[in-house]
Structure formats: structure tokens, C-alpha cells
Amino acid sequence: MRVSRRSVLRSALAAGVPAWLSACTSSSPPALGELVLATGPDGAVFREIGGALAAALADELPTTRVVERQTGASVENVRLLREGEVHLGLSSLDPLVAGALLSAEDPGGISAVGRLYDSFMQIAVPADSPLRTLSDLAGRTVSFGPSESGTEFTATRLLSLLGIEVDARRMAHADAAEELTTGSLDAFLALTGIPTPAIADTLAGFPLRLLDLPAEAERLAEAYPGPYVPATIPATTYGNLGPCRTFAVPNLLLARTSLDEDVVEVVTRTVFTQSARIAAGHPEASRINVRTGIATGQVPLHKGAERWFRATKR
């Protein structure tokens, strides 16, 4: 019998930490020759969180070769899942909700392991730049993140909604940050967790500023209800940079629906019992927890994930 999300949530909320930390599938981990996890590009939190998750899974599945595949991020990851090229992948929620990625012919081809943490839209410019608002980007050279990334998807949607035309480039966040310091770019967008390495590392030797997006965040949330939530990047995120009003989008860990339930149960357990290890150095990602893990929006939970969440009531 399929367990409802509401009953799973009630069980999770009622469960004490010792109960769900001790939940496991069996005495022996399932056997799988190779497990491929699609992560993200250099300079993005997907890349670092995904790498840490791959290392944790390698420990939990000692007879399995766990492979991290670096990608452009969300859109590419879901495409690779649909094509059967990878078993697991990270994605922001908005392109999934938009129906741009899930196949109408095979709606059950991709399932969720769980919700992880939120990404924040960050638009970085040099500290001495005359650019002060999003509309000031009109006609400027701007990075939209890598091709097939969540940043590219959301940036395109946001600027199209507001009628702002820019000279858009596609590149990894780390490369965009380098281009910004040389004057080759006027700004770069990064929809990723905080602090994102591309910004934090650049600030060590080059002053940056983030653009406030309070009105734009409201417009986006009104135009596309569901995945977007107005949010503030805390003042402590990037040293003396100060708070920044923007919007946030939930991130999910996805799996092929055909992936063995026992394997996905181990993956789910690893994500939610080793979250401190996986999220090390990323305060926002430290919010990975069992209580919000089932909040995957329109993306159904994989049966292996459902099994683990159900077991949290033991």
C-alpha cells in the first residue's frame, strides 16, 4: 500500500532522533556494480555537496563503484536521468514544476529521494560597478551559468518576465567569477546554495557586491506560483557584504524510478543521517533533515525513499 506524504510527515515529526538515525535497510548493503551521481560545475554548491554525498555513498556501498559526474547542473542532470546515463542527480525544483524536464510519455521515469536545501539567486557585480538594479543589466555582458543549468533556466525566465535583454554567456560559476575580475563580464548570476565558492573565493582578493531583488522576487513568485520564495541572504554569509534580498528555490536529489528500492533506501538513509558530513562548510545545506525531506512538490518520492521515511516511525 502506498504511504501518503501526510502520514509520512506525521511519522517523521513524531520520531525522535535516535529512532530515525538507527533506521536501516538490512544487515548487508545491496550489491550494485556502479552508481553514477550527476552533480554540478566548478564553483557551485551542487558540485561540493554532490562530491561529499558520493564519498559517503562509497562508504555505505563498499561493493559498488560510486561515480561522481560533473555537469552543468539541474537541466542536464534531469536529461541524463531521463536518458538512463546516470542513476542519481541534483536539481532545483522550478524547471521540474514547469514541466520542462519531466517526460509526459514517461512521468514515472524520475522520482525524488528527498528535498535537500534551498538555492538562492545571487547576482554578483564588481563593488565599484555602476550597476545597482536588475534593470541596469540591460545590454550588459552577463553570465547565466553553465548550459543546461538551473541558473540558466531561472535567469532566462526571470529576465524574460521583466523584459530585460542582455548579452548572455554560459559558463561555470568559477569561470564567470574569474571573467568578472578581468572586466570581461559585467555581472554573473548563480542560483546555488550559500555561501557559494565562486563568490566566497573571489571575495578573498577582489571586492564584489550583490544586487538586491526584492520587487523582482515578488514578481517571479506571482508569475510562477510554487517554487519561488522571496528570501534574504544573511549578512554573515560573505563577511562584510551585508544582507541581500533575493529569492530561494528548493533543491531535490532525484533518482531513476527503475533504480533498485534497496539501493535508494540506502541513499536516502545516507543523505539524512550523514547530513552534517555532506553539508560540511555550507550553512544552508546543513538544513538537510528528515522533517523537510519529503517536501518534494510535484515530484513523487521513490519507493525506496518512501520505505526509509516510513521506517523513521520505528
Short mmCIF file of N, CA, C and O in Angstrom, two decimals, residues 228-300:
data_model
loop_
_atom_site.label_atom_id
_atom_site.label_comp_id
_atom_site.label_asym_id
_atom_site.label_seq_id
_atom_site.Cartn_x
_atom_site.Cartn_y
_atom_site.Cartn_z
N TYR A 228 9.18 29.46 -6.09
CA TYR A 228 9.97 30.64 -5.71
C TYR A 228 9.45 31.26 -4.42
O TYR A 228 8.25 31.50 -4.27
N VAL A 229 10.39 31.58 -3.53
CA VAL A 229 10.05 32.20 -2.26
C VAL A 229 10.98 33.38 -2.02
O VAL A 229 12.21 33.21 -2.02
N PRO A 230 10.45 34.61 -1.85
CA PRO A 230 11.32 35.73 -1.51
C PRO A 230 12.13 35.40 -0.25
O PRO A 230 11.61 34.83 0.71
N ALA A 231 13.42 35.71 -0.28
CA ALA A 231 14.30 35.33 0.82
C ALA A 231 15.43 36.35 0.93
O ALA A 231 15.65 37.18 0.03
N THR A 232 16.15 36.27 2.03
CA THR A 232 17.29 37.17 2.27
C THR A 232 18.54 36.36 2.55
O THR A 232 18.53 35.46 3.40
N ILE A 233 19.61 36.68 1.84
CA ILE A 233 20.91 36.08 2.13
C ILE A 233 21.44 36.78 3.39
O ILE A 233 21.59 38.01 3.40
N PRO A 234 21.69 36.06 4.47
CA PRO A 234 22.11 36.69 5.72
C PRO A 234 23.40 37.50 5.59
O PRO A 234 24.27 37.20 4.77
N ALA A 235 23.49 38.51 6.43
CA ALA A 235 24.65 39.40 6.40
C ALA A 235 25.95 38.68 6.69
O ALA A 235 27.03 39.10 6.25
N THR A 236 25.88 37.58 7.43
CA THR A 236 27.08 36.85 7.82
C THR A 236 27.59 35.89 6.74
O THR A 236 28.65 35.27 6.91
N THR A 237 26.88 35.77 5.63
CA THR A 237 27.23 34.77 4.62
C THR A 237 28.57 35.06 3.97
O THR A 237 29.38 34.16 3.76
N TYR A 238 28.78 36.33 3.61
CA TYR A 238 30.00 36.70 2.88
C TYR A 238 30.75 37.82 3.60
O TYR A 238 31.06 38.86 3.02
N GLY A 239 31.02 37.61 4.85
CA GLY A 239 31.80 38.60 5.60
C GLY A 239 31.09 39.93 5.72
O GLY A 239 30.00 40.02 6.28
N ASN A 240 31.68 40.99 5.14
CA ASN A 240 31.14 42.34 5.27
C ASN A 240 30.21 42.74 4.13
O ASN A 240 29.88 43.91 3.97
N LEU A 241 29.80 41.76 3.33
CA LEU A 241 28.99 42.09 2.16
C LEU A 241 27.60 42.57 2.54
O LEU A 241 26.96 43.30 1.78
N GLY A 242 27.12 42.17 3.70
CA GLY A 242 25.80 42.61 4.15
C GLY A 242 24.69 41.72 3.64
O GLY A 242 24.90 40.86 2.78
N PRO A 243 23.44 41.92 4.14
CA PRO A 243 22.31 41.10 3.69
C PRO A 243 21.91 41.46 2.26
O PRO A 243 22.17 42.57 1.78
N CYS A 244 21.28 40.51 1.58
CA CYS A 244 20.82 40.74 0.20
C CYS A 244 19.45 40.11 0.03
O CYS A 244 19.27 38.91 0.28
N ARG A 245 18.48 40.92 -0.40
CA ARG A 245 17.12 40.42 -0.64
C ARG A 245 17.03 39.81 -2.03
O ARG A 245 17.41 40.44 -3.02
N THR A 246 16.55 38.57 -2.10
CA THR A 246 16.50 37.84 -3.35
C THR A 246 15.37 36.83 -3.27
O THR A 246 14.36 37.05 -2.59
N PHE A 247 15.53 35.66 -3.92
CA PHE A 247 14.54 34.59 -3.80
C PHE A 247 15.26 33.26 -3.72
O PHE A 247 16.43 33.12 -4.14
N ALA A 248 14.57 32.27 -3.18
CA ALA A 248 15.14 30.94 -2.99
C ALA A 248 14.30 29.90 -3.72
O ALA A 248 13.10 30.10 -3.95
N VAL A 249 14.95 28.79 -4.07
CA VAL A 249 14.31 27.67 -4.78
C VAL A 249 14.76 26.37 -4.11
O VAL A 249 15.96 26.18 -3.89
N PRO A 250 13.84 25.46 -3.79
CA PRO A 250 14.25 24.18 -3.19
C PRO A 250 15.05 23.32 -4.17
O PRO A 250 14.84 23.37 -5.38
N ASN A 251 15.96 22.52 -3.61
CA ASN A 251 16.73 21.54 -4.39
C ASN A 251 16.34 20.13 -3.99
O ASN A 251 16.10 19.86 -2.81
N LEU A 252 16.30 19.25 -4.98
CA LEU A 252 15.95 17.85 -4.73
C LEU A 252 17.10 16.95 -5.16
O LEU A 252 17.86 17.28 -6.07
N LEU A 253 17.20 15.79 -4.50
CA LEU A 253 18.01 14.70 -5.00
C LEU A 253 17.06 13.76 -5.72
O LEU A 253 16.07 13.31 -5.13
N LEU A 254 17.33 13.48 -6.99
CA LEU A 254 16.47 12.66 -7.82
C LEU A 254 17.10 11.31 -8.12
O LEU A 254 18.32 11.16 -8.04
N ALA A 255 16.26 10.35 -8.47
CA ALA A 255 16.73 9.02 -8.84
C ALA A 255 15.90 8.49 -9.99
O ALA A 255 14.73 8.87 -10.17
N ARG A 256 16.49 7.63 -10.78
CA ARG A 256 15.71 6.87 -11.75
C ARG A 256 14.69 6.02 -10.98
O ARG A 256 15.03 5.37 -10.01
N THR A 257 13.42 6.06 -11.40
CA THR A 257 12.41 5.27 -10.72
C THR A 257 12.73 3.79 -10.79
O THR A 257 12.39 3.01 -9.89
N SER A 258 13.44 3.37 -11.85
CA SER A 258 13.79 1.97 -12.01
C SER A 258 14.95 1.53 -11.12
O SER A 258 15.25 0.34 -11.04
N LEU A 259 15.61 2.47 -10.44
CA LEU A 259 16.73 2.11 -9.58
C LEU A 259 16.23 1.26 -8.42
O LEU A 259 15.19 1.55 -7.82
N ASP A 260 16.96 0.21 -8.09
CA ASP A 260 16.56 -0.74 -7.06
C ASP A 260 16.15 -0.04 -5.76
O ASP A 260 16.85 0.86 -5.28
N GLU A 261 15.01 -0.47 -5.20
CA GLU A 261 14.49 0.16 -3.98
C GLU A 261 15.46 0.04 -2.81
O GLU A 261 15.58 0.96 -1.99
N ASP A 262 16.15 -1.10 -2.71
CA ASP A 262 17.10 -1.27 -1.62
C ASP A 262 18.25 -0.26 -1.72
O ASP A 262 18.71 0.28 -0.72
N VAL A 263 18.71 -0.02 -2.94
CA VAL A 263 19.77 0.96 -3.15
C VAL A 263 19.30 2.35 -2.77
O VAL A 263 19.99 3.10 -2.06
N VAL A 264 18.10 2.72 -3.22
CA VAL A 264 17.58 4.06 -2.93
C VAL A 264 17.32 4.23 -1.44
O VAL A 264 17.50 5.32 -0.88
N GLU A 265 16.94 3.17 -0.76
CA GLU A 265 16.75 3.26 0.68
C GLU A 265 18.08 3.58 1.37
O GLU A 265 18.15 4.40 2.29
N VAL A 266 19.16 2.94 0.92
CA VAL A 266 20.48 3.24 1.48
C VAL A 266 20.88 4.68 1.16
O VAL A 266 21.42 5.40 2.01
N VAL A 267 20.62 5.12 -0.07
CA VAL A 267 20.92 6.50 -0.45
C VAL A 267 20.16 7.47 0.45
O VAL A 267 20.74 8.45 0.97
N THR A 268 18.88 7.23 0.66
CA THR A 268 18.06 8.10 1.48
C THR A 268 18.58 8.14 2.91
O THR A 268 18.72 9.21 3.52
N ARG A 269 18.86 6.98 3.46
CA ARG A 269 19.38 6.92 4.82
C ARG A 269 20.69 7.69 4.94
O ARG A 269 20.90 8.45 5.90
N THR A 270 21.55 7.54 3.94
CA THR A 270 22.85 8.22 3.97
C THR A 270 22.67 9.73 3.94
O THR A 270 23.32 10.47 4.70
N VAL A 271 21.80 10.21 3.06
CA VAL A 271 21.57 11.65 2.95
C VAL A 271 21.11 12.25 4.28
O VAL A 271 21.63 13.28 4.73
N PHE A 272 20.15 11.59 4.93
CA PHE A 272 19.52 12.21 6.08
C PHE A 272 20.14 11.83 7.42
O PHE A 272 19.85 12.48 8.43
N THR A 273 21.02 10.85 7.47
CA THR A 273 21.71 10.54 8.71
C THR A 273 23.15 11.03 8.70
O THR A 273 23.79 11.10 9.75
N GLN A 274 23.68 11.35 7.51
CA GLN A 274 25.03 11.87 7.41
C GLN A 274 25.03 13.29 6.84
O GLN A 274 25.98 13.71 6.18
N SER A 275 23.96 14.02 7.10
CA SER A 275 23.84 15.36 6.54
C SER A 275 24.94 16.30 7.02
O SER A 275 25.38 17.17 6.27
N ALA A 276 25.40 16.14 8.25
CA ALA A 276 26.46 17.01 8.76
C ALA A 276 27.74 16.83 7.95
O ALA A 276 28.43 17.81 7.63
N ARG A 277 28.06 15.59 7.61
CA ARG A 277 29.24 15.32 6.79
C ARG A 277 29.06 15.85 5.38
O ARG A 277 29.96 16.48 4.81
N ILE A 278 27.90 15.63 4.81
CA ILE A 278 27.64 16.02 3.43
C ILE A 278 27.61 17.53 3.28
O ILE A 278 28.06 18.09 2.27
N ALA A 279 27.09 18.22 4.27
CA ALA A 279 26.91 19.67 4.18
C ALA A 279 28.04 20.45 4.85
O ALA A 279 27.93 21.66 5.02
N ALA A 280 29.13 19.80 5.20
CA ALA A 280 30.22 20.47 5.90
C ALA A 280 30.69 21.71 5.16
O ALA A 280 30.99 21.65 3.97
N GLY A 281 30.71 22.85 5.86
CA GLY A 281 31.17 24.10 5.26
C GLY A 281 30.09 24.87 4.53
O GLY A 281 30.36 25.95 4.00
N HIS A 282 28.86 24.35 4.50
CA HIS A 282 27.77 25.03 3.81
C HIS A 282 26.59 25.18 4.75
O HIS A 282 25.76 24.27 4.88
N PRO A 283 26.48 26.32 5.44
CA PRO A 283 25.43 26.51 6.44
C PRO A 283 24.02 26.25 5.90
O PRO A 283 23.20 25.64 6.58
N GLU A 284 23.73 26.69 4.68
CA GLU A 284 22.39 26.48 4.14
C GLU A 284 22.11 25.00 3.93
O GLU A 284 21.02 24.50 4.22
N ALA A 285 23.11 24.28 3.43
CA ALA A 285 22.92 22.86 3.19
C ALA A 285 22.78 22.07 4.49
O ALA A 285 22.30 20.94 4.49
N SER A 286 23.18 22.67 5.60
CA SER A 286 23.04 21.99 6.89
C SER A 286 21.57 21.84 7.28
O SER A 286 21.25 21.16 8.26
N ARG A 287 20.67 22.45 6.50
CA ARG A 287 19.24 22.31 6.78
C ARG A 287 18.68 20.99 6.26
O ARG A 287 17.49 20.73 6.41
N ILE A 288 19.50 20.18 5.63
CA ILE A 288 19.04 18.86 5.19
C ILE A 288 18.56 18.10 6.42
O ILE A 288 19.31 17.87 7.36
N ASN A 289 17.29 17.71 6.44
CA ASN A 289 16.77 16.97 7.58
C ASN A 289 15.53 16.18 7.20
O ASN A 289 14.87 16.47 6.20
N VAL A 290 15.22 15.17 7.99
CA VAL A 290 14.14 14.25 7.67
C VAL A 290 12.77 14.92 7.67
O VAL A 290 11.86 14.51 6.96
N ARG A 291 12.61 15.98 8.44
CA ARG A 291 11.30 16.60 8.57
C ARG A 291 10.87 17.35 7.32
O ARG A 291 9.70 17.43 7.00
N THR A 292 11.84 17.92 6.61
CA THR A 292 11.52 18.61 5.35
C THR A 292 11.85 17.77 4.13
O THR A 292 11.53 18.15 3.01
N GLY A 293 12.47 16.62 4.35
CA GLY A 293 12.95 15.81 3.24
C GLY A 293 11.87 15.32 2.30
O GLY A 293 12.11 15.11 1.11
N ILE A 294 10.63 15.13 2.81
CA ILE A 294 9.57 14.61 1.96
C ILE A 294 8.84 15.71 1.19
O ILE A 294 7.96 15.41 0.38
N ALA A 295 9.19 16.96 1.41
CA ALA A 295 8.51 18.08 0.74
C ALA A 295 9.08 18.28 -0.66
O ALA A 295 9.80 19.24 -0.93
N THR A 296 8.75 17.38 -1.56
CA THR A 296 9.35 17.36 -2.89
C THR A 296 8.42 17.92 -3.97
O THR A 296 8.64 17.68 -5.17
N GLY A 297 7.38 18.63 -3.57
CA GLY A 297 6.50 19.27 -4.54
C GLY A 297 5.77 18.25 -5.39
O GLY A 297 5.23 17.26 -4.89
N GLN A 298 5.76 18.47 -6.69
CA GLN A 298 5.04 17.61 -7.61
C GLN A 298 5.82 16.36 -8.01
O GLN A 298 5.32 15.53 -8.76
N VAL A 299 7.02 16.24 -7.52
CA VAL A 299 7.85 15.09 -7.87
C VAL A 299 7.62 13.98 -6.84
O VAL A 299 7.89 14.17 -5.66
N PRO A 300 7.13 12.81 -7.25
CA PRO A 300 6.83 11.74 -6.28
C PRO A 300 8.09 11.16 -5.67
O PRO A 300 9.15 11.11 -6.30
#
